[in-house]
Amino acid sequence: MGEVKVIEINESIFADNDSTAQEIKLRLKDQGTFFINVMSAPGSGKTTLLTALINRLKGGLSIGEMDVDIKTSLDAQRVADATGVQSIQIHNGGLCHIDADMVSRALKEYDTAGLDLLILENIGNLVCPAEFDTGAHKNIMLLSVPEGDDKPLKYPLMFSVSDLVLITKTDTMDFFDFDIELAKKRILSLNPGASIIPVSAKTGEGLDQVIEWINKEKDKTLK
Ligand SMILES: Nc1nc2c(ncn2[C@@H]2O[C@H](COP(=O)(O)OP(=O)(O)O)[C@@H](O)[C@H]2O)c(=O)[nH]1
Ligand SMILES: [Mg+2]
């Protein structure tokens, strides 16, 4: 079992989140690291999907992962064990978000030099994480089929700040009244520029498209 480093990061005392976020974006861009922030409600499939994506991407890219949770190192350990990439666990002192200053402090203890791709699995929550720029170049969110197609109406900010919305667990579509066209319409009415990809970590549906999106956005960001 790989050993996972745990970093305790408590609430930021700095109000100026956006300038810290800009510094992170520039610093990582300068060193050639594309940084993505992955958000969703608990249980919508972040760790499972990231593990599947990292296993497909790691042949061509050097990848690092950071997991934020209130307690346990379970997710970082799952990713490290299933992919072999370096994964660290951030404990954020019980908050429902992670902000740019907290990311910046975590990055002081995580040597990201040489990484092509850095992935942040944010804390499971559809409200707080959307309010804080983490310094990631792009935001990705997951909406799983069992959560329902009304979530864009209930949590509009999360859908508005996400560059890519993944509709996950599409293999369960037959068991839920999830109208995918209505979900897409609701997402696009909040965020006309969003990319939307239906995926299933179970069947592999959509994974190639997600990888294509990541590679394209990485090249655009780092050029
Ligand atoms: N049917 C199905 N279940 C999934 C899929 N992805 C994840 N799950 C299950 O959903 C649960 C939560 O997944 P997890 O990756 O821990 O979600 P997280 O809390 O967002 O990181 C687990 O029981 C997974 O096995 C999927 O594509 N299809
Ligand atoms: Mg998880």
PDB file of C-alpha atoms and ligand atoms in Angstrom:
ATOM      1  CA  MET A   1       0.000   0.000   0.000  1.00  0.00           C
ATOM      2  CA  GLY A   2       1.472   3.413  -0.966  1.00  0.00           C
ATOM      3  CA  GLU A   3       2.042   5.892   1.822  1.00  0.00           C
ATOM      4  CA  VAL A   4      -0.118   9.004   1.630  1.00  0.00           C
ATOM      5  CA  LYS A   5       1.058  12.302   3.073  1.00  0.00           C
ATOM      6  CA  VAL A   6      -1.538  14.179   5.134  1.00  0.00           C
ATOM      7  CA  ILE A   7      -1.440  17.971   5.399  1.00  0.00           C
ATOM      8  CA  GLU A   8      -3.547  19.821   7.986  1.00  0.00           C
ATOM      9  CA  ILE A   9      -4.648  23.187   6.589  1.00  0.00           C
ATOM     10  CA  ASN A  10      -7.040  25.370   8.583  1.00  0.00           C
ATOM     11  CA  GLU A  11      -9.083  28.356   7.536  1.00  0.00           C
ATOM     12  CA  SER A  12      -7.448  31.119   5.592  1.00  0.00           C
ATOM     13  CA  ILE A  13      -6.824  34.385   7.404  1.00  0.00           C
ATOM     14  CA  PHE A  14      -6.383  36.219   4.119  1.00  0.00           C
ATOM     15  CA  ALA A  15      -9.365  37.943   2.628  1.00  0.00           C
ATOM     16  CA  ASP A  16      -7.842  38.442  -0.800  1.00  0.00           C
ATOM     17  CA  ASN A  17      -8.571  35.020  -2.231  1.00  0.00           C
ATOM     18  CA  ASP A  18      -8.615  36.061  -5.855  1.00  0.00           C
ATOM     19  CA  SER A  19      -5.095  37.505  -5.946  1.00  0.00           C
ATOM     20  CA  THR A  20      -3.708  34.357  -4.309  1.00  0.00           C
ATOM     21  CA  ALA A  21      -5.642  32.280  -6.859  1.00  0.00           C
ATOM     22  CA  GLN A  22      -4.092  34.316  -9.698  1.00  0.00           C
ATOM     23  CA  GLU A  23      -0.607  33.746  -8.276  1.00  0.00           C
ATOM     24  CA  ILE A  24      -1.197  29.977  -8.192  1.00  0.00           C
ATOM     25  CA  LYS A  25      -2.503  29.951 -11.777  1.00  0.00           C
ATOM     26  CA  LEU A  26       0.520  31.885 -13.048  1.00  0.00           C
ATOM     27  CA  ARG A  27       3.089  29.941 -11.054  1.00  0.00           C
ATOM     28  CA  LEU A  28       1.739  26.565 -12.191  1.00  0.00           C
ATOM     29  CA  LYS A  29       1.415  27.746 -15.780  1.00  0.00           C
ATOM     30  CA  ASP A  30       5.040  28.942 -15.725  1.00  0.00           C
ATOM     31  CA  GLN A  31       6.240  25.543 -14.535  1.00  0.00           C
ATOM     32  CA  GLY A  32       4.068  23.759 -17.160  1.00  0.00           C
ATOM     33  CA  THR A  33       1.492  22.257 -14.789  1.00  0.00           C
ATOM     34  CA  PHE A  34      -2.206  22.309 -15.770  1.00  0.00           C
ATOM     35  CA  PHE A  35      -4.304  22.470 -12.582  1.00  0.00           C
ATOM     36  CA  ILE A  36      -7.939  21.271 -12.459  1.00  0.00           C
ATOM     37  CA  ASN A  37     -10.421  21.451  -9.595  1.00  0.00           C
ATOM     38  CA  VAL A  38     -13.071  18.709  -9.405  1.00  0.00           C
ATOM     39  CA  MET A  39     -16.249  19.443  -7.433  1.00  0.00           C
ATOM     40  CA  SER A  40     -19.567  17.718  -6.715  1.00  0.00           C
ATOM     41  CA  ALA A  41     -21.907  16.495  -4.000  1.00  0.00           C
ATOM     42  CA  PRO A  42     -20.560  13.641  -1.849  1.00  0.00           C
ATOM     43  CA  GLY A  43     -20.911  10.289  -3.560  1.00  0.00           C
ATOM     44  CA  SER A  44     -21.426  11.472  -7.131  1.00  0.00           C
ATOM     45  CA  GLY A  45     -18.333   9.580  -8.251  1.00  0.00           C
ATOM     46  CA  LYS A  46     -15.310  11.929  -8.096  1.00  0.00           C
ATOM     47  CA  THR A  47     -12.741   9.485  -6.695  1.00  0.00           C
ATOM     48  CA  THR A  48     -13.933   6.615  -8.892  1.00  0.00           C
ATOM     49  CA  LEU A  49     -13.887   8.720 -12.065  1.00  0.00           C
ATOM     50  CA  LEU A  50     -10.540  10.366 -11.281  1.00  0.00           C
ATOM     51  CA  THR A  51      -8.973   6.968 -10.697  1.00  0.00           C
ATOM     52  CA  ALA A  52     -10.227   5.741 -14.077  1.00  0.00           C
ATOM     53  CA  LEU A  53      -9.069   8.931 -15.845  1.00  0.00           C
ATOM     54  CA  ILE A  54      -5.630   8.956 -14.197  1.00  0.00           C
ATOM     55  CA  ASN A  55      -5.049   5.341 -15.196  1.00  0.00           C
ATOM     56  CA  ARG A  56      -5.770   6.253 -18.819  1.00  0.00           C
ATOM     57  CA  LEU A  57      -3.717   9.480 -18.779  1.00  0.00           C
ATOM     58  CA  LYS A  58      -0.666   8.482 -16.750  1.00  0.00           C
ATOM     59  CA  GLY A  59       1.166   6.822 -19.666  1.00  0.00           C
ATOM     60  CA  GLY A  60       1.473  10.178 -21.427  1.00  0.00           C
ATOM     61  CA  LEU A  61       1.421  12.690 -18.564  1.00  0.00           C
ATOM     62  CA  SER A  62       3.069  13.108 -15.201  1.00  0.00           C
ATOM     63  CA  ILE A  63       0.120  13.483 -12.801  1.00  0.00           C
ATOM     64  CA  GLY A  64      -0.325  14.503  -9.166  1.00  0.00           C
ATOM     65  CA  GLU A  65      -3.504  14.469  -7.120  1.00  0.00           C
ATOM     66  CA  MET A  66      -4.707  16.240  -3.965  1.00  0.00           C
ATOM     67  CA  ASP A  67      -7.767  15.165  -1.990  1.00  0.00           C
ATOM     68  CA  VAL A  68      -9.568  17.447   0.448  1.00  0.00           C
ATOM     69  CA  ASP A  69     -11.665  15.944   3.205  1.00  0.00           C
ATOM     70  CA  ILE A  70     -12.645  16.808   6.752  1.00  0.00           C
ATOM     71  CA  LYS A  71     -11.419  13.446   8.050  1.00  0.00           C
ATOM     72  CA  THR A  72      -9.624  10.294   6.845  1.00  0.00           C
ATOM     73  CA  SER A  73      -7.103   9.694   4.072  1.00  0.00           C
ATOM     74  CA  LEU A  74      -9.378   7.193   2.364  1.00  0.00           C
ATOM     75  CA  ASP A  75      -9.721   8.967  -0.980  1.00  0.00           C
ATOM     76  CA  ALA A  76      -6.034   9.869  -1.355  1.00  0.00           C
ATOM     77  CA  GLN A  77      -5.187   6.288  -0.429  1.00  0.00           C
ATOM     78  CA  ARG A  78      -7.714   4.935  -2.967  1.00  0.00           C
ATOM     79  CA  VAL A  79      -6.205   7.048  -5.737  1.00  0.00           C
ATOM     80  CA  ALA A  80      -2.614   6.231  -4.764  1.00  0.00           C
ATOM     81  CA  ASP A  81      -3.331   2.492  -4.561  1.00  0.00           C
ATOM     82  CA  ALA A  82      -5.351   2.312  -7.778  1.00  0.00           C
ATOM     83  CA  THR A  83      -3.118   4.501  -9.949  1.00  0.00           C
ATOM     84  CA  GLY A  84       0.359   4.621  -8.400  1.00  0.00           C
ATOM     85  CA  VAL A  85       0.523   8.409  -8.842  1.00  0.00           C
ATOM     86  CA  GLN A  86       1.497  10.671  -5.962  1.00  0.00           C
ATOM     87  CA  SER A  87      -1.629  11.640  -4.036  1.00  0.00           C
ATOM     88  CA  ILE A  88      -1.787  13.779  -0.922  1.00  0.00           C
ATOM     89  CA  GLN A  89      -4.592  14.235   1.570  1.00  0.00           C
ATOM     90  CA  ILE A  90      -5.483  17.697   2.818  1.00  0.00           C
ATOM     91  CA  HIS A  91      -7.498  17.969   6.032  1.00  0.00           C
ATOM     92  CA  ASN A  92      -9.166  21.348   6.026  1.00  0.00           C
ATOM     93  CA  GLY A  93     -10.165  21.704   9.666  1.00  0.00           C
ATOM     94  CA  GLY A  94     -13.842  20.810   9.167  1.00  0.00           C
ATOM     95  CA  LEU A  95     -14.706  23.542   6.679  1.00  0.00           C
ATOM     96  CA  CYS A  96     -16.979  22.984   3.706  1.00  0.00           C
ATOM     97  CA  HIS A  97     -14.520  24.552   1.261  1.00  0.00           C
ATOM     98  CA  ILE A  98     -10.870  24.986   0.357  1.00  0.00           C
ATOM     99  CA  ASP A  99      -9.656  28.397  -0.772  1.00  0.00           C
ATOM    100  CA  ALA A 100      -6.617  29.606  -2.705  1.00  0.00           C
ATOM    101  CA  ASP A 101      -4.543  30.356   0.380  1.00  0.00           C
ATOM    102  CA  MET A 102      -5.122  26.820   1.667  1.00  0.00           C
ATOM    103  CA  VAL A 103      -4.104  25.404  -1.720  1.00  0.00           C
ATOM    104  CA  SER A 104      -1.054  27.649  -1.730  1.00  0.00           C
ATOM    105  CA  ARG A 105       0.008  26.368   1.698  1.00  0.00           C
ATOM    106  CA  ALA A 106      -0.565  22.766   0.633  1.00  0.00           C
ATOM    107  CA  LEU A 107       1.570  23.361  -2.470  1.00  0.00           C
ATOM    108  CA  LYS A 108       4.467  24.448  -0.250  1.00  0.00           C
ATOM    109  CA  GLU A 109       4.567  20.882   1.066  1.00  0.00           C
ATOM    110  CA  TYR A 110       3.834  19.145  -2.243  1.00  0.00           C
ATOM    111  CA  ASP A 111       6.567  19.219  -4.837  1.00  0.00           C
ATOM    112  CA  THR A 112       4.624  19.728  -8.054  1.00  0.00           C
ATOM    113  CA  ALA A 113       7.643  20.643 -10.212  1.00  0.00           C
ATOM    114  CA  GLY A 114       7.656  18.378 -13.249  1.00  0.00           C
ATOM    115  CA  LEU A 115       3.924  17.575 -13.108  1.00  0.00           C
ATOM    116  CA  ASP A 116       1.989  18.034 -16.357  1.00  0.00           C
ATOM    117  CA  LEU A 117      -1.361  17.732 -14.608  1.00  0.00           C
ATOM    118  CA  LEU A 118      -2.391  18.456 -11.017  1.00  0.00           C
ATOM    119  CA  ILE A 119      -5.888  17.391  -9.945  1.00  0.00           C
ATOM    120  CA  LEU A 120      -7.706  18.662  -6.848  1.00  0.00           C
ATOM    121  CA  GLU A 121     -10.596  16.510  -5.612  1.00  0.00           C
ATOM    122  CA  ASN A 122     -12.505  19.173  -3.706  1.00  0.00           C
ATOM    123  CA  ILE A 123     -14.620  18.528  -0.646  1.00  0.00           C
ATOM    124  CA  GLY A 124     -18.020  16.936  -1.392  1.00  0.00           C
ATOM    125  CA  ASN A 125     -20.480  19.839  -1.354  1.00  0.00           C
ATOM    126  CA  LEU A 126     -22.522  21.639  -4.014  1.00  0.00           C
ATOM    127  CA  VAL A 127     -22.495  25.053  -2.302  1.00  0.00           C
ATOM    128  CA  CYS A 128     -19.296  26.272  -0.564  1.00  0.00           C
ATOM    129  CA  PRO A 129     -16.604  25.081  -3.028  1.00  0.00           C
ATOM    130  CA  ALA A 130     -18.242  27.083  -5.831  1.00  0.00           C
ATOM    131  CA  GLU A 131     -17.657  30.307  -3.874  1.00  0.00           C
ATOM    132  CA  PHE A 132     -13.852  30.056  -3.704  1.00  0.00           C
ATOM    133  CA  ASP A 133     -11.394  30.251  -6.572  1.00  0.00           C
ATOM    134  CA  THR A 134      -8.827  27.564  -5.677  1.00  0.00           C
ATOM    135  CA  GLY A 135      -6.236  28.737  -8.184  1.00  0.00           C
ATOM    136  CA  ALA A 136      -7.132  25.939 -10.587  1.00  0.00           C
ATOM    137  CA  HIS A 137      -7.004  26.775 -14.296  1.00  0.00           C
ATOM    138  CA  LYS A 138     -10.300  24.970 -14.941  1.00  0.00           C
ATOM    139  CA  ASN A 139     -13.234  23.795 -12.847  1.00  0.00           C
ATOM    140  CA  ILE A 140     -14.951  20.482 -13.470  1.00  0.00           C
ATOM    141  CA  MET A 141     -18.120  19.386 -11.698  1.00  0.00           C
ATOM    142  CA  LEU A 142     -20.001  16.115 -11.543  1.00  0.00           C
ATOM    143  CA  LEU A 143     -23.776  15.729 -11.476  1.00  0.00           C
ATOM    144  CA  SER A 144     -24.711  12.100 -11.004  1.00  0.00           C
ATOM    145  CA  VAL A 145     -27.904  10.646 -12.444  1.00  0.00           C
ATOM    146  CA  PRO A 146     -29.290   9.579  -9.014  1.00  0.00           C
ATOM    147  CA  GLU A 147     -29.080  13.203  -7.785  1.00  0.00           C
ATOM    148  CA  GLY A 148     -31.723  14.314 -10.285  1.00  0.00           C
ATOM    149  CA  ASP A 149     -31.972  16.710 -13.212  1.00  0.00           C
ATOM    150  CA  ASP A 150     -33.225  19.593 -11.030  1.00  0.00           C
ATOM    151  CA  LYS A 151     -29.861  20.266  -9.355  1.00  0.00           C
ATOM    152  CA  PRO A 152     -28.840  23.087 -11.737  1.00  0.00           C
ATOM    153  CA  LEU A 153     -31.956  24.942 -10.579  1.00  0.00           C
ATOM    154  CA  LYS A 154     -31.130  24.405  -6.903  1.00  0.00           C
ATOM    155  CA  TYR A 155     -27.360  25.008  -6.943  1.00  0.00           C
ATOM    156  CA  PRO A 156     -26.887  27.486  -9.800  1.00  0.00           C
ATOM    157  CA  LEU A 157     -23.509  28.920  -8.724  1.00  0.00           C
ATOM    158  CA  MET A 158     -21.776  25.536  -8.898  1.00  0.00           C
ATOM    159  CA  PHE A 159     -22.992  25.060 -12.477  1.00  0.00           C
ATOM    160  CA  SER A 160     -22.118  28.657 -13.393  1.00  0.00           C
ATOM    161  CA  VAL A 161     -18.461  28.427 -12.329  1.00  0.00           C
ATOM    162  CA  SER A 162     -17.769  25.038 -13.946  1.00  0.00           C
ATOM    163  CA  ASP A 163     -16.075  24.850 -17.341  1.00  0.00           C
ATOM    164  CA  LEU A 164     -16.991  21.188 -17.760  1.00  0.00           C
ATOM    165  CA  VAL A 165     -20.052  19.426 -16.325  1.00  0.00           C
ATOM    166  CA  LEU A 166     -19.884  15.643 -16.261  1.00  0.00           C
ATOM    167  CA  ILE A 167     -23.200  13.837 -15.977  1.00  0.00           C
ATOM    168  CA  THR A 168     -21.986  10.729 -14.147  1.00  0.00           C
ATOM    169  CA  LYS A 169     -23.303   7.201 -13.515  1.00  0.00           C
ATOM    170  CA  THR A 170     -25.155   7.124 -16.838  1.00  0.00           C
ATOM    171  CA  ASP A 171     -25.253   3.317 -16.460  1.00  0.00           C
ATOM    172  CA  THR A 172     -27.983   3.893 -13.833  1.00  0.00           C
ATOM    173  CA  MET A 173     -30.206   5.922 -16.171  1.00  0.00           C
ATOM    174  CA  ASP A 174     -32.866   3.181 -16.424  1.00  0.00           C
ATOM    175  CA  PHE A 175     -33.492   3.296 -12.677  1.00  0.00           C
ATOM    176  CA  PHE A 176     -34.020   7.037 -12.259  1.00  0.00           C
ATOM    177  CA  ASP A 177     -36.289   9.648 -13.811  1.00  0.00           C
ATOM    178  CA  PHE A 178     -33.394  11.690 -15.100  1.00  0.00           C
ATOM    179  CA  ASP A 179     -34.121  13.714 -18.237  1.00  0.00           C
ATOM    180  CA  ILE A 180     -30.679  14.271 -19.730  1.00  0.00           C
ATOM    181  CA  GLU A 181     -31.827  16.778 -22.371  1.00  0.00           C
ATOM    182  CA  LEU A 182     -33.596  18.830 -19.700  1.00  0.00           C
ATOM    183  CA  ALA A 183     -30.493  18.678 -17.481  1.00  0.00           C
ATOM    184  CA  LYS A 184     -28.328  19.922 -20.377  1.00  0.00           C
ATOM    185  CA  LYS A 185     -30.790  22.730 -21.126  1.00  0.00           C
ATOM    186  CA  ARG A 186     -30.797  23.824 -17.497  1.00  0.00           C
ATOM    187  CA  ILE A 187     -26.983  23.786 -17.294  1.00  0.00           C
ATOM    188  CA  LEU A 188     -26.585  25.741 -20.533  1.00  0.00           C
ATOM    189  CA  SER A 189     -29.156  28.332 -19.498  1.00  0.00           C
ATOM    190  CA  LEU A 190     -26.950  29.107 -16.467  1.00  0.00           C
ATOM    191  CA  ASN A 191     -23.640  28.707 -18.266  1.00  0.00           C
ATOM    192  CA  PRO A 192     -23.843  28.824 -22.070  1.00  0.00           C
ATOM    193  CA  GLY A 193     -20.089  28.215 -22.400  1.00  0.00           C
ATOM    194  CA  ALA A 194     -20.052  24.987 -20.387  1.00  0.00           C
ATOM    195  CA  SER A 195     -18.997  21.722 -21.979  1.00  0.00           C
ATOM    196  CA  ILE A 196     -21.205  18.796 -20.942  1.00  0.00           C
ATOM    197  CA  ILE A 197     -20.154  15.148 -21.204  1.00  0.00           C
ATOM    198  CA  PRO A 198     -22.240  12.154 -20.010  1.00  0.00           C
ATOM    199  CA  VAL A 199     -19.953   9.551 -18.424  1.00  0.00           C
ATOM    200  CA  SER A 200     -19.944   6.248 -16.587  1.00  0.00           C
ATOM    201  CA  ALA A 201     -16.888   5.033 -14.706  1.00  0.00           C
ATOM    202  CA  LYS A 202     -18.548   1.600 -14.755  1.00  0.00           C
ATOM    203  CA  THR A 203     -18.973   1.185 -18.520  1.00  0.00           C
ATOM    204  CA  GLY A 204     -16.276   3.630 -19.631  1.00  0.00           C
ATOM    205  CA  GLU A 205     -18.806   5.767 -21.530  1.00  0.00           C
ATOM    206  CA  GLY A 206     -17.491   9.274 -22.193  1.00  0.00           C
ATOM    207  CA  LEU A 207     -14.008   8.767 -20.716  1.00  0.00           C
ATOM    208  CA  ASP A 208     -12.257   9.286 -24.060  1.00  0.00           C
ATOM    209  CA  GLN A 209     -14.127  12.563 -24.515  1.00  0.00           C
ATOM    210  CA  VAL A 210     -13.111  13.753 -21.042  1.00  0.00           C
ATOM    211  CA  ILE A 211      -9.482  12.930 -21.789  1.00  0.00           C
ATOM    212  CA  GLU A 212      -9.713  14.815 -25.079  1.00  0.00           C
ATOM    213  CA  TRP A 213     -11.187  17.825 -23.216  1.00  0.00           C
ATOM    214  CA  ILE A 214      -8.415  17.756 -20.581  1.00  0.00           C
ATOM    215  CA  ASN A 215      -5.651  17.553 -23.201  1.00  0.00           C
ATOM    216  CA  LYS A 216      -7.173  20.338 -25.304  1.00  0.00           C
ATOM    217  CA  GLU A 217      -7.682  22.678 -22.342  1.00  0.00           C
ATOM    218  CA  LYS A 218      -4.195  21.874 -21.014  1.00  0.00           C
ATOM    219  CA  ASP A 219      -2.612  22.846 -24.323  1.00  0.00           C
ATOM    220  CA  LYS A 220      -4.682  26.062 -24.515  1.00  0.00           C
ATOM    221  CA  THR A 221      -3.830  27.026 -20.913  1.00  0.00           C
ATOM    222  CA  LEU A 222      -0.122  26.313 -21.088  1.00  0.00           C
ATOM    223  CA  LYS A 223       0.650  27.775 -24.504  1.00  0.00           C
TER     224      LYS A 223
HETATM  225  N1  LIG B   1     -23.234   2.670 -11.014  1.00  0.00           N
HETATM  226  C1  LIG B   1     -22.177   3.483 -10.875  1.00  0.00           C
HETATM  227  N2  LIG B   1     -21.679   3.718  -9.639  1.00  0.00           N
HETATM  228  C2  LIG B   1     -20.620   4.539  -9.528  1.00  0.00           C
HETATM  229  C3  LIG B   1     -20.021   5.167 -10.659  1.00  0.00           C
HETATM  230  N3  LIG B   1     -19.011   5.942 -10.217  1.00  0.00           N
HETATM  231  C4  LIG B   1     -18.971   5.800  -8.880  1.00  0.00           C
HETATM  232  N4  LIG B   1     -19.932   4.961  -8.453  1.00  0.00           N
HETATM  233  C5  LIG B   1     -20.204   4.555  -7.055  1.00  0.00           C
HETATM  234  O1  LIG B   1     -20.662   5.695  -6.332  1.00  0.00           O
HETATM  235  C6  LIG B   1     -20.179   5.654  -4.984  1.00  0.00           C
HETATM  236  C7  LIG B   1     -19.458   6.935  -4.641  1.00  0.00           C
HETATM  237  O2  LIG B   1     -18.316   7.053  -5.475  1.00  0.00           O
HETATM  238  P1  LIG B   1     -17.053   7.946  -5.091  1.00  0.00           P
HETATM  239  O3  LIG B   1     -16.111   7.869  -6.238  1.00  0.00           O
HETATM  240  O4  LIG B   1     -16.539   7.590  -3.744  1.00  0.00           O
HETATM  241  O5  LIG B   1     -17.728   9.412  -5.027  1.00  0.00           O
HETATM  242  P2  LIG B   1     -17.162  10.784  -4.410  1.00  0.00           P
HETATM  243  O6  LIG B   1     -17.665  10.877  -3.007  1.00  0.00           O
HETATM  244  O7  LIG B   1     -17.745  11.860  -5.280  1.00  0.00           O
HETATM  245  O8  LIG B   1     -15.666  10.734  -4.511  1.00  0.00           O
HETATM  246  C8  LIG B   1     -19.310   4.416  -4.884  1.00  0.00           C
HETATM  247  O9  LIG B   1     -20.082   3.366  -4.329  1.00  0.00           O
HETATM  248  C9  LIG B   1     -18.946   4.105  -6.328  1.00  0.00           C
HETATM  249  O10 LIG B   1     -18.698   2.739  -6.579  1.00  0.00           O
HETATM  250  C10 LIG B   1     -20.556   4.893 -11.955  1.00  0.00           C
HETATM  251  O11 LIG B   1     -20.132   5.383 -12.995  1.00  0.00           O
HETATM  252  N5  LIG B   1     -21.657   4.049 -11.992  1.00  0.00           N
HETATM  253 MG    MG B   2     -14.159  11.095  -3.057  1.00  0.00          MG
END
